[in-house]
Short mmCIF file of C-alpha atoms in Angstrom, two decimals:
data_model
loop_
_atom_site.label_atom_id
_atom_site.label_comp_id
_atom_site.label_asym_id
_atom_site.label_seq_id
_atom_site.Cartn_x
_atom_site.Cartn_y
_atom_site.Cartn_z
CA MET A 28 124.13 84.30 128.60
CA GLY A 29 122.58 80.70 127.92
CA GLN A 30 122.59 79.52 125.07
CA PRO A 31 118.04 79.52 124.49
CA THR A 32 116.10 76.65 122.77
CA PRO A 33 116.06 77.59 118.76
CA ALA A 34 111.96 78.72 118.05
CA THR A 35 109.97 76.04 116.19
CA ASP A 36 108.79 76.23 113.36
CA ASP A 37 105.62 74.42 113.74
CA GLY A 38 103.46 76.66 111.12
CA TRP A 39 102.09 78.21 113.84
CA TRP A 40 102.09 81.39 111.56
CA ARG A 41 99.91 81.27 109.05
CA SER A 42 97.03 81.53 111.15
CA ALA A 43 98.82 83.76 114.26
CA VAL A 44 96.76 86.59 115.37
CA ILE A 45 100.56 88.42 115.05
CA TYR A 46 100.34 92.26 117.57
CA GLN A 47 102.35 95.65 116.30
CA VAL A 48 104.02 97.37 118.97
CA TYR A 49 105.13 100.83 118.41
CA VAL A 50 107.60 100.73 122.10
CA ARG A 51 108.15 104.18 122.66
CA SER A 52 104.19 104.54 122.40
CA PHE A 53 102.45 102.30 123.78
CA ALA A 54 103.43 101.95 128.02
CA ASP A 55 105.67 104.30 129.68
CA GLY A 56 107.67 101.60 132.81
CA ASP A 57 110.21 103.84 134.87
CA GLY A 58 107.62 107.43 134.15
CA ASP A 59 110.64 109.81 131.67
CA GLY A 60 107.37 109.37 128.46
CA THR A 61 109.16 107.92 126.57
CA GLY A 62 107.53 103.83 126.25
CA ASP A 63 109.50 101.42 126.85
CA LEU A 64 110.68 97.47 127.64
CA ALA A 65 109.41 97.49 131.17
CA GLY A 66 106.27 98.92 129.99
CA VAL A 67 105.30 96.54 127.68
CA ARG A 68 105.98 93.59 129.82
CA ALA A 69 103.93 94.66 132.77
CA ARG A 70 101.43 94.74 130.08
CA LEU A 71 102.35 90.94 129.14
CA PRO A 72 99.06 89.58 130.74
CA TYR A 73 97.23 92.38 129.10
CA LEU A 74 98.26 91.17 125.72
CA ALA A 75 98.33 87.21 126.77
CA GLU A 76 94.05 88.82 127.71
CA LEU A 77 93.90 90.11 124.13
CA GLY A 78 94.34 86.24 123.54
CA VAL A 79 97.57 87.36 120.23
CA ASP A 80 100.39 84.70 119.59
CA ALA A 81 103.08 86.81 118.81
CA LEU A 82 104.21 90.34 119.11
CA TRP A 83 106.03 92.26 116.10
CA PHE A 84 108.19 95.64 117.77
CA ASN A 85 109.10 98.77 115.04
CA PRO A 86 112.87 99.07 115.46
CA TRP A 87 114.18 98.89 119.16
CA TYR A 88 117.66 99.60 119.29
CA ARG A 89 120.23 101.53 120.16
CA SER A 90 118.90 105.08 117.48
CA PRO A 91 118.82 109.10 117.40
CA MET A 92 115.27 108.58 116.81
CA LYS A 93 115.99 110.27 113.80
CA ASP A 94 112.41 108.31 111.56
CA GLY A 95 111.80 106.65 114.56
CA GLY A 96 114.01 104.42 115.57
CA TYR A 97 114.55 103.21 111.89
CA ASP A 98 118.19 104.76 111.42
CA VAL A 99 120.00 102.08 113.48
CA ALA A 100 123.20 102.77 114.85
CA ASP A 101 123.93 98.85 116.58
CA TYR A 102 121.57 96.02 115.96
CA ARG A 103 122.45 93.53 119.38
CA ALA A 104 122.12 97.05 121.91
CA ILE A 105 118.33 98.55 122.72
CA ASP A 106 118.62 101.84 122.98
CA PRO A 107 118.58 103.59 126.53
CA ALA A 108 115.21 105.41 126.22
CA PHE A 109 113.50 101.73 126.13
CA GLY A 110 116.37 100.01 128.33
CA THR A 111 118.77 96.83 127.96
CA LEU A 112 119.23 93.98 125.47
CA ALA A 113 118.84 92.43 129.57
CA GLU A 114 115.25 93.02 128.84
CA ALA A 115 114.75 92.68 126.11
CA GLU A 116 115.84 88.66 127.06
CA LYS A 117 113.53 89.00 129.80
CA LEU A 118 111.16 89.48 127.59
CA ILE A 119 110.66 87.59 125.04
CA ALA A 120 111.05 85.25 127.83
CA GLU A 121 108.50 85.93 130.02
CA ALA A 122 106.27 86.52 126.61
CA ARG A 123 107.45 83.46 125.20
CA GLU A 124 105.92 81.55 128.80
CA LEU A 125 102.53 82.81 128.37
CA GLY A 126 102.12 81.50 124.53
CA ILE A 127 103.82 85.00 122.71
CA ARG A 128 107.00 84.91 120.11
CA THR A 129 107.67 88.31 119.06
CA ILE A 130 109.19 89.30 115.80
CA VAL A 131 111.44 91.87 115.91
CA ASP A 132 112.43 94.19 113.18
CA ILE A 133 115.77 94.09 110.33
CA VAL A 134 116.01 97.10 108.50
CA PRO A 135 117.98 96.34 105.89
CA ASN A 136 118.22 99.36 103.27
CA HIS A 137 119.89 101.32 105.24
CA VAL A 138 121.27 102.20 108.70
CA SER A 139 121.85 105.97 110.52
CA ASP A 140 124.53 108.20 109.66
CA GLN A 141 125.85 107.17 113.45
CA HIS A 142 126.90 103.91 112.71
CA PRO A 143 130.96 103.37 113.38
CA TRP A 144 130.32 101.81 109.86
CA PHE A 145 129.05 105.17 108.69
CA ARG A 146 131.52 106.99 110.85
CA ALA A 147 134.21 104.97 109.59
CA ALA A 148 133.47 105.58 106.09
CA LEU A 149 133.42 109.65 106.74
CA ALA A 150 136.50 109.18 107.80
CA GLY A 151 137.53 107.83 104.49
CA GLY A 152 138.45 104.68 106.48
CA PRO A 153 137.76 100.31 103.87
CA GLU A 154 134.64 101.25 105.13
CA ARG A 155 133.81 103.98 102.59
CA GLU A 156 132.98 100.87 99.63
CA LEU A 157 129.85 99.57 101.99
CA PHE A 158 127.47 102.07 100.95
CA HIS A 159 126.99 104.00 97.92
CA PHE A 160 129.55 107.38 97.39
CA ARG A 161 129.02 109.58 94.11
CA PRO A 162 130.77 112.39 92.55
CA GLY A 163 128.44 114.83 91.45
CA ARG A 164 127.66 116.15 88.57
CA GLY A 165 127.88 119.14 86.95
CA ASP A 166 130.86 121.41 86.29
CA HIS A 167 131.92 121.54 90.37
CA GLY A 168 130.43 118.41 90.71
CA GLU A 169 127.18 120.78 92.24
CA LEU A 170 124.59 118.37 90.77
CA PRO A 171 124.08 115.06 92.87
CA PRO A 172 124.78 111.77 90.78
CA ASN A 173 121.52 111.31 89.86
CA ASP A 174 117.99 112.06 89.63
CA TRP A 175 116.26 110.35 92.47
CA THR A 176 114.32 111.16 95.18
CA SER A 177 114.32 109.97 98.02
CA GLU A 178 110.94 108.56 99.94
CA PHE A 179 110.14 111.87 102.00
CA GLY A 180 111.02 113.77 99.80
CA GLY A 181 113.17 115.77 98.28
CA PRO A 182 116.97 114.70 96.59
CA ALA A 183 118.04 110.91 97.56
CA TRP A 184 121.67 112.53 97.86
CA THR A 185 123.21 114.39 100.58
CA ARG A 186 126.71 116.74 98.99
CA LEU A 187 130.23 115.61 101.78
CA PRO A 188 132.01 118.71 103.20
CA ASP A 189 135.34 116.43 100.41
CA GLY A 190 132.09 117.22 97.66
CA ASP A 191 130.91 113.30 97.49
CA TRP A 192 127.86 112.70 97.66
CA TYR A 193 126.32 109.27 98.95
CA LEU A 194 122.77 107.94 98.66
CA HIS A 195 119.81 107.19 101.05
CA LEU A 196 116.67 106.27 99.57
CA PHE A 197 115.42 107.85 103.03
CA ALA A 198 116.63 110.70 105.55
CA PRO A 199 119.74 111.83 104.95
CA GLU A 200 120.96 110.69 107.94
CA GLN A 201 119.35 106.70 106.84
CA PRO A 202 122.71 106.39 104.77
CA ASP A 203 121.83 103.51 102.35
CA LEU A 204 123.76 100.01 101.95
CA ASN A 205 125.79 98.51 99.25
CA TRP A 206 124.26 95.59 99.01
CA ALA A 207 126.14 94.06 96.79
CA HIS A 208 129.91 93.78 99.16
CA PRO A 209 129.95 91.16 100.42
CA ALA A 210 131.03 92.63 104.21
CA VAL A 211 126.87 93.84 104.54
CA ARG A 212 125.33 90.79 104.07
CA GLN A 213 128.01 88.75 106.20
CA GLU A 214 126.92 91.60 108.33
CA HIS A 215 123.26 90.82 107.49
CA GLU A 216 123.29 87.20 108.82
CA ASP A 217 125.30 87.63 111.57
CA ILE A 218 122.67 89.56 112.66
CA LEU A 219 119.79 87.83 112.03
CA ARG A 220 121.39 84.78 114.20
CA PHE A 221 122.27 87.52 117.18
CA TRP A 222 118.86 87.61 117.43
CA PHE A 223 117.52 83.87 116.54
CA ASP A 224 119.91 82.89 119.52
CA ARG A 225 117.81 84.97 121.93
CA GLY A 226 114.61 83.25 121.02
CA VAL A 227 113.46 85.65 118.92
CA ALA A 228 110.48 83.03 116.68
CA GLY A 229 110.92 86.32 113.03
CA VAL A 230 112.04 89.20 112.28
CA ARG A 231 109.70 91.12 110.09
CA ILE A 232 111.99 93.46 107.48
CA ASP A 233 111.29 96.65 106.09
CA SER A 234 111.20 97.83 103.13
CA ALA A 235 112.73 94.72 101.27
CA ALA A 236 112.56 95.33 97.86
CA LEU A 237 114.85 98.50 97.70
CA LEU A 238 117.98 97.34 99.23
CA ALA A 239 119.52 95.95 95.74
CA LYS A 240 120.63 98.74 93.16
CA ASP A 241 122.09 98.88 89.32
CA PRO A 242 125.66 99.46 89.92
CA GLY A 243 124.96 101.92 87.65
CA LEU A 244 122.92 104.08 89.15
CA PRO A 245 120.82 105.72 86.34
CA ASP A 246 118.64 108.05 85.93
CA PHE A 247 115.08 107.13 86.82
CA THR A 248 113.32 106.50 83.66
CA GLU A 249 109.52 105.66 84.62
CA GLY A 250 109.12 102.49 82.70
CA ARG A 251 112.78 100.89 82.72
CA ASP A 252 112.40 97.74 82.85
CA PRO A 253 114.59 96.54 85.60
CA HIS A 254 113.56 99.16 87.95
CA PRO A 255 117.19 100.85 88.81
CA TYR A 256 116.25 100.45 92.96
CA VAL A 257 113.12 98.02 93.25
CA ASP A 258 111.94 94.46 92.95
CA ARG A 259 115.64 94.12 90.98
CA ASP A 260 116.41 90.94 90.56
CA GLU A 261 119.85 90.23 93.03
CA LEU A 262 117.81 90.46 95.68
CA HIS A 263 116.41 86.99 95.67
CA ASP A 264 119.75 85.51 95.89
CA VAL A 265 120.02 88.00 99.42
CA TYR A 266 116.60 85.93 100.89
CA ARG A 267 117.12 83.24 99.49
CA ALA A 268 120.61 83.07 102.16
CA TRP A 269 118.70 84.67 105.63
CA ARG A 270 116.03 81.74 104.46
CA ALA A 271 118.36 78.77 105.16
CA VAL A 272 119.96 80.99 108.53
CA ALA A 273 115.98 81.43 109.10
CA ASP A 274 115.51 77.36 108.31
CA GLU A 275 118.05 76.74 111.78
CA TYR A 276 116.13 77.84 113.62
CA GLY A 277 111.70 77.24 112.91
CA ALA A 278 112.18 80.83 112.42
CA VAL A 279 109.56 83.11 110.17
CA PHE A 280 110.08 86.10 108.07
CA VAL A 281 107.38 88.99 106.88
CA GLY A 282 108.73 92.20 103.89
CA GLU A 283 106.80 94.77 104.01
CA VAL A 284 107.08 94.48 100.05
CA TRP A 285 104.98 97.38 98.12
CA LEU A 286 104.66 95.86 94.45
CA PRO A 287 101.08 96.01 91.69
CA ASP A 288 103.03 92.90 89.90
CA THR A 289 101.30 89.97 92.59
CA GLU A 290 103.43 88.04 89.89
CA ARG A 291 106.89 89.17 90.95
CA PHE A 292 104.77 90.25 94.50
CA ALA A 293 104.47 86.03 94.16
CA ARG A 294 108.15 85.50 93.77
CA TYR A 295 108.90 86.54 97.47
CA LEU A 296 106.66 84.16 98.94
CA ARG A 297 108.44 81.32 96.98
CA PRO A 298 109.48 78.30 99.33
CA ASP A 299 112.69 78.69 99.54
CA GLU A 300 112.70 82.61 100.60
CA LEU A 301 109.56 84.68 102.75
CA HIS A 302 107.26 82.35 104.77
CA THR A 303 104.76 86.23 104.58
CA ALA A 304 104.27 89.66 103.12
CA PHE A 305 102.57 92.00 103.92
CA ASN A 306 99.41 92.87 102.67
CA PHE A 307 98.56 96.61 101.44
CA SER A 308 96.03 96.16 99.15
CA PHE A 309 93.42 95.35 101.59
CA MET A 310 94.59 98.41 104.21
CA THR A 311 94.28 100.51 101.54
CA CYS A 312 91.10 99.45 100.36
CA PRO A 313 87.55 102.49 100.13
CA TRP A 314 84.78 101.09 103.17
CA ASP A 315 83.58 99.55 98.93
CA ALA A 316 82.15 95.49 99.05
CA ALA A 317 83.23 95.22 95.52
CA ARG A 318 86.44 97.09 95.83
CA LEU A 319 87.48 94.36 99.14
CA ARG A 320 85.57 91.65 97.09
CA ARG A 321 87.88 92.40 94.93
CA SER A 322 91.30 92.92 97.18
CA ILE A 323 90.32 89.28 98.82
CA ASP A 324 89.95 87.30 95.30
CA ASP A 325 93.21 89.15 94.28
CA THR A 326 95.30 87.67 97.57
CA LEU A 327 93.90 84.54 98.18
CA ALA A 328 94.30 84.20 93.78
CA GLU A 329 98.75 85.49 94.18
CA HIS A 330 99.53 83.98 96.81
CA ALA A 331 97.74 79.82 95.84
CA PRO A 332 101.20 79.74 93.64
CA VAL A 333 103.34 80.05 96.54
CA GLY A 334 101.73 78.59 98.55
CA ALA A 335 101.30 81.15 101.33
CA PRO A 336 99.40 82.41 104.10
CA ALA A 337 97.66 86.08 102.97
CA THR A 338 98.02 88.85 105.89
CA TRP A 339 95.25 91.16 106.65
CA VAL A 340 96.67 94.72 108.04
CA LEU A 341 93.55 98.05 108.99
CA CYS A 342 96.64 99.74 110.36
CA ASN A 343 100.50 100.54 110.80
CA HIS A 344 103.01 102.93 112.25
CA ASP A 345 102.82 105.04 109.61
CA VAL A 346 98.95 104.80 107.99
CA THR A 347 96.43 106.67 109.85
CA ARG A 348 94.41 105.21 111.31
CA THR A 349 91.05 102.54 110.72
CA VAL A 350 88.69 104.30 112.19
CA THR A 351 89.27 108.19 111.15
CA ARG A 352 90.11 106.42 107.64
CA TYR A 353 86.62 105.22 107.10
CA GLY A 354 85.06 107.97 109.18
CA ARG A 355 85.71 109.43 105.73
CA ALA A 356 84.09 109.56 102.65
CA ASP A 357 84.89 107.37 99.77
CA THR A 358 87.23 109.00 97.02
CA GLY A 359 89.44 106.28 97.06
CA PHE A 360 93.12 106.10 99.25
CA ASP A 361 95.47 109.17 98.75
CA PHE A 362 99.01 107.80 99.34
CA ALA A 363 100.57 111.65 100.24
CA THR A 364 98.09 112.10 103.44
CA LYS A 365 97.70 108.26 105.09
CA ALA A 366 94.04 109.06 104.75
CA PHE A 367 89.83 108.53 102.30
CA GLY A 368 88.70 111.40 101.67
CA THR A 369 87.74 114.08 103.14
CA PRO A 370 86.86 114.29 107.45
CA THR A 371 83.47 112.70 107.94
CA ASP A 372 82.44 110.95 111.38
CA LEU A 373 84.13 109.83 113.84
CA ASP A 374 81.06 107.39 114.48
CA LEU A 375 80.88 106.40 111.24
CA GLY A 376 84.69 104.75 110.94
CA THR A 377 83.83 103.29 114.00
CA ARG A 378 81.01 101.33 112.60
CA ARG A 379 82.82 100.31 110.51
CA ALA A 380 85.95 99.00 112.00
CA ARG A 381 84.39 97.20 114.44
CA ALA A 382 82.31 95.84 111.02
CA ALA A 383 86.63 95.53 109.24
CA ALA A 384 87.91 93.86 112.78
CA LEU A 385 85.36 91.31 112.33
CA LEU A 386 86.14 90.90 109.01
CA SER A 387 89.88 91.12 108.63
CA LEU A 388 89.87 88.38 111.28
CA ALA A 389 87.52 85.59 109.53
CA LEU A 390 89.86 85.26 106.28
CA PRO A 391 92.51 82.75 105.77
CA GLY A 392 96.10 83.61 106.77
CA ALA A 393 97.63 85.61 109.72
CA VAL A 394 96.56 88.47 111.41
CA TYR A 395 98.28 91.98 112.44
CA VAL A 396 96.76 94.09 114.72
CA TYR A 397 98.55 97.92 115.80
CA GLN A 398 98.07 98.48 119.27
CA GLY A 399 95.53 101.12 120.01
CA GLU A 400 93.54 99.67 117.28
CA GLU A 401 91.66 97.68 119.46
CA LEU A 402 90.89 100.58 120.94
CA GLY A 403 88.83 102.43 118.46
CA LEU A 404 91.74 104.80 118.73
CA PRO A 405 91.47 107.37 115.98
CA GLU A 406 94.04 109.32 114.76
CA ALA A 407 95.29 112.30 116.78
CA ASP A 408 95.62 116.00 115.29
CA ILE A 409 100.34 116.76 116.45
CA PRO A 410 99.67 120.53 116.62
CA LEU A 411 102.48 121.81 114.36
CA ASP A 412 104.87 122.80 116.51
CA ARG A 413 105.62 119.14 118.32
CA ILE A 414 105.55 117.20 115.37
CA GLU A 415 108.65 114.32 114.65
CA ASP A 416 108.42 113.26 112.15
CA PRO A 417 110.46 113.62 109.02
CA MET A 418 108.48 113.18 106.37
CA HIS A 419 107.10 116.46 107.38
CA ALA A 420 109.39 118.44 107.56
CA ARG A 421 111.05 116.77 103.98
CA SER A 422 107.66 117.66 102.40
CA GLY A 423 107.93 121.39 103.35
CA GLY A 424 105.10 120.50 105.65
CA THR A 425 102.23 119.85 102.76
CA ASP A 426 103.12 115.41 103.89
CA PRO A 427 101.09 115.35 107.99
CA GLY A 428 103.43 112.83 108.66
CA ARG A 429 102.73 109.83 110.95
CA ASP A 430 102.40 111.25 113.98
CA GLY A 431 99.16 111.04 114.60
CA CYS A 432 99.12 107.61 114.90
CA ARG A 433 101.63 107.06 117.37
CA VAL A 434 100.51 109.22 119.84
CA PRO A 435 101.22 106.87 123.26
CA LEU A 436 98.18 104.96 124.72
CA PRO A 437 95.08 105.55 126.80
CA TRP A 438 95.82 102.77 129.45
CA ALA A 439 93.92 103.66 133.15
CA ALA A 440 90.85 106.88 132.90
CA GLY A 441 91.09 107.75 135.96
CA GLU A 442 95.85 107.97 135.91
CA PRO A 443 97.68 111.03 134.70
CA HIS A 444 98.33 111.59 130.53
CA ALA A 445 95.72 107.97 130.60
CA GLY A 446 97.63 105.69 132.48
CA PHE A 447 101.04 106.00 130.09
CA GLY A 448 103.32 107.15 132.43
CA GLY A 449 104.82 110.13 132.46
CA GLU A 450 103.83 113.09 130.21
CA PRO A 451 104.12 111.69 126.80
CA TRP A 452 106.83 111.94 124.77
CA LEU A 453 103.43 113.14 121.40
CA PRO A 454 100.79 115.26 123.35
CA GLN A 455 97.38 113.50 123.69
CA PRO A 456 94.97 114.79 122.89
CA ASP A 457 92.22 115.89 125.23
CA GLY A 458 89.45 113.36 126.02
CA TRP A 459 91.86 110.37 125.60
CA ALA A 460 91.02 109.40 128.56
CA ALA A 461 87.95 108.49 126.87
CA TYR A 462 89.37 105.25 125.35
CA ALA A 463 91.64 103.99 128.44
CA ALA A 464 91.40 99.99 128.32
CA ASP A 465 90.93 99.47 131.72
CA ARG A 466 87.22 101.77 131.40
CA GLN A 467 86.90 98.98 128.20
CA ALA A 468 87.71 95.69 130.17
CA GLU A 469 84.78 96.99 131.60
CA ASP A 470 81.69 97.61 129.74
CA PRO A 471 80.89 94.58 127.23
CA GLY A 472 79.67 96.63 123.73
CA SER A 473 83.52 97.88 123.54
CA VAL A 474 85.80 97.93 120.95
CA LEU A 475 88.39 96.05 123.54
CA SER A 476 85.29 93.63 124.57
CA LEU A 477 84.89 92.40 120.32
CA TYR A 478 88.91 92.21 119.78
CA ARG A 479 89.10 89.40 123.00
CA ALA A 480 85.43 87.72 121.65
CA ALA A 481 87.01 88.19 118.31
CA VAL A 482 90.35 86.47 118.69
CA ARG A 483 88.75 83.78 120.98
CA LEU A 484 86.05 82.79 119.13
CA ARG A 485 88.63 82.73 115.09
CA PRO A 486 88.92 79.65 115.63
CA GLU A 487 85.41 79.15 114.36
CA PHE A 488 86.48 79.47 110.99
CA GLY A 489 89.08 76.44 111.34
CA ASP A 490 91.56 76.45 108.17
CA GLY A 491 89.73 76.05 105.56
CA PRO A 492 89.09 78.03 102.40
CA LEU A 493 87.50 81.14 101.57
CA THR A 494 84.04 80.46 99.84
CA TRP A 495 81.81 83.20 98.61
CA LEU A 496 78.11 82.80 99.48
CA PRO A 497 75.28 84.32 97.33
CA ALA A 498 74.74 88.55 98.85
CA PRO A 499 72.89 91.38 98.42
CA ASP A 500 74.56 93.77 96.81
CA GLY A 501 76.49 95.63 99.25
CA VAL A 502 77.41 92.59 101.46
CA LEU A 503 80.06 90.16 101.66
CA ALA A 504 79.43 86.55 102.55
CA PHE A 505 81.28 84.39 103.13
CA ALA A 506 81.40 80.67 104.32
CA ARG A 507 84.69 78.49 106.26
CA ALA A 508 84.80 75.36 107.97
CA GLY A 509 81.96 75.41 110.20
CA ALA A 510 81.25 79.16 110.21
CA LEU A 511 80.59 82.46 108.33
CA CYS A 512 81.21 85.94 107.93
CA VAL A 513 78.68 88.71 107.25
CA VAL A 514 79.45 92.38 106.71
CA ASN A 515 77.35 94.79 105.26
CA LEU A 516 78.12 97.84 103.35
CA ALA A 517 75.46 98.56 102.30
CA ASP A 518 73.06 102.13 103.07
CA ALA A 519 69.65 99.36 104.01
CA PRO A 520 69.47 96.30 106.54
CA VAL A 521 70.00 93.34 104.69
CA ASP A 522 68.38 90.12 106.11
CA LEU A 523 70.70 87.06 107.65
CA PRO A 524 71.53 83.36 105.72
CA ALA A 525 70.03 80.90 107.38
CA HIS A 526 72.13 79.84 110.52
CA SER A 527 72.25 78.06 114.09
CA ALA A 528 73.98 80.01 116.20
CA LEU A 529 74.25 83.78 116.29
CA LEU A 530 78.20 83.76 117.45
CA LEU A 531 79.33 87.37 117.88
CA ALA A 532 78.61 91.17 116.12
CA SER A 533 80.01 94.42 115.43
CA GLY A 534 77.23 96.17 116.59
CA PRO A 535 73.16 95.60 117.72
CA LEU A 536 70.81 94.59 115.32
CA ASP A 537 67.60 95.49 114.36
CA ALA A 538 64.56 94.94 115.89
CA ALA A 539 63.12 92.36 112.45
CA GLY A 540 66.49 90.62 113.14
CA ARG A 541 68.15 92.60 110.10
CA LEU A 542 71.83 93.00 109.70
CA PRO A 543 72.26 96.66 109.78
CA ALA A 544 74.67 99.38 107.25
CA ASP A 545 78.41 98.89 108.41
CA THR A 546 78.11 96.49 110.27
CA ALA A 547 79.54 92.59 110.20
CA VAL A 548 78.49 89.30 112.08
CA TRP A 549 79.48 85.78 112.38
CA LEU A 550 77.11 82.61 111.71
CA ARG A 551 77.63 79.67 113.27
CA SER A 552 76.26 77.07 109.78
#
């Protein structure tokens, strides 16, 4: 292939609207029931009309799909279910012609057990040093080398026929790489260059704080400092090296960094490391004005010392959809079920999700929109015999898994399978066609129309800081540049502050011109 022009970093990422594409469920271009790159390319005009600045693709690489593509067998090949490398190159170029950049997903903590390195390691080759193999404990090595547990439940070790065990912080089909080995570091820098050479503008880093392990692989002790595998100091050398590669291309990073310590979190965002990191405290906050304000303030404060922009996320491929979460009692976020409280009311959840969209899009920084959020999709109930997420099986059925937010999108109300393509790999619920994009595009009051208008009007808030305004209890009100955002999370309508024009509302005002409960407005000052 010819050498493409590298992406340029003009600061676009500091205030971008980035759309997350879970390819398998986005659009099926060849009718086999699995979303693919042809389906994405056909829907590029839709994404351009939505007004997004970039697309973040969940892993599209060759994979056995034991964990939705996060078990990567070959980083330089597209999985055949999705298409070819040539199609990916066309997609990157065609999107860029529409003003849409591409961000790809990198999974550095582990690979698939079908990756050539691991297969060679199992055969006794020197590649064994690229992973964490250890003899077991006990009289006959029958016990795991330590007491670490998998993020998916159960032990983090699997024993091989030769008696040794290997480490996997996720599924057994996802062996962890040994990041103390220089070949692992070099390979990932080469992978970055491979995709940057193809015009990719950025990389999202999966499980970014888990790569480095204590060489002694000690038992986990609550409160151990440093942690044996989370947020270890040696990680920062890895990301400084990555940043040097990205700077050659003007490319950017966003890290998946789950850390409760704000000072430790901010270290990943220093000027010579990652550009941005996901903000999970906002996403996991219940529908409560005081707690949302505290989350916003804390997020902005922790980013300020390093000059990094915040990111705002309402939902992603791992979390129960916003409409369903906000339609549940506000009893706090449950990480086991990835939801709030107990089911109540999808109408309530939709009103709140619409208001939350205006809130997030008015905040300073970048916003990530998971596919289908702009359609107001609720979480889908997946029949037990159709669940594919390994989290369900590994938890013994106590965790519902993440498939409910990964159901294929509805595009056309009058077509089979709501216009997705062939019979979807996950079943679409009855009534899914009511959310179809073509139907919503014709309805000025739809969730899709709201998102399109909000993305178009978002520049009204400019690039300046946020200033909180006086407001009644249960109401969030702030100003940025010449625009105001007011969100009513209280039980009763409230008067609007003085303004010169109403720019956008998530729902109608009441007869007295007041802002109803669970409604947001954008105003020109």
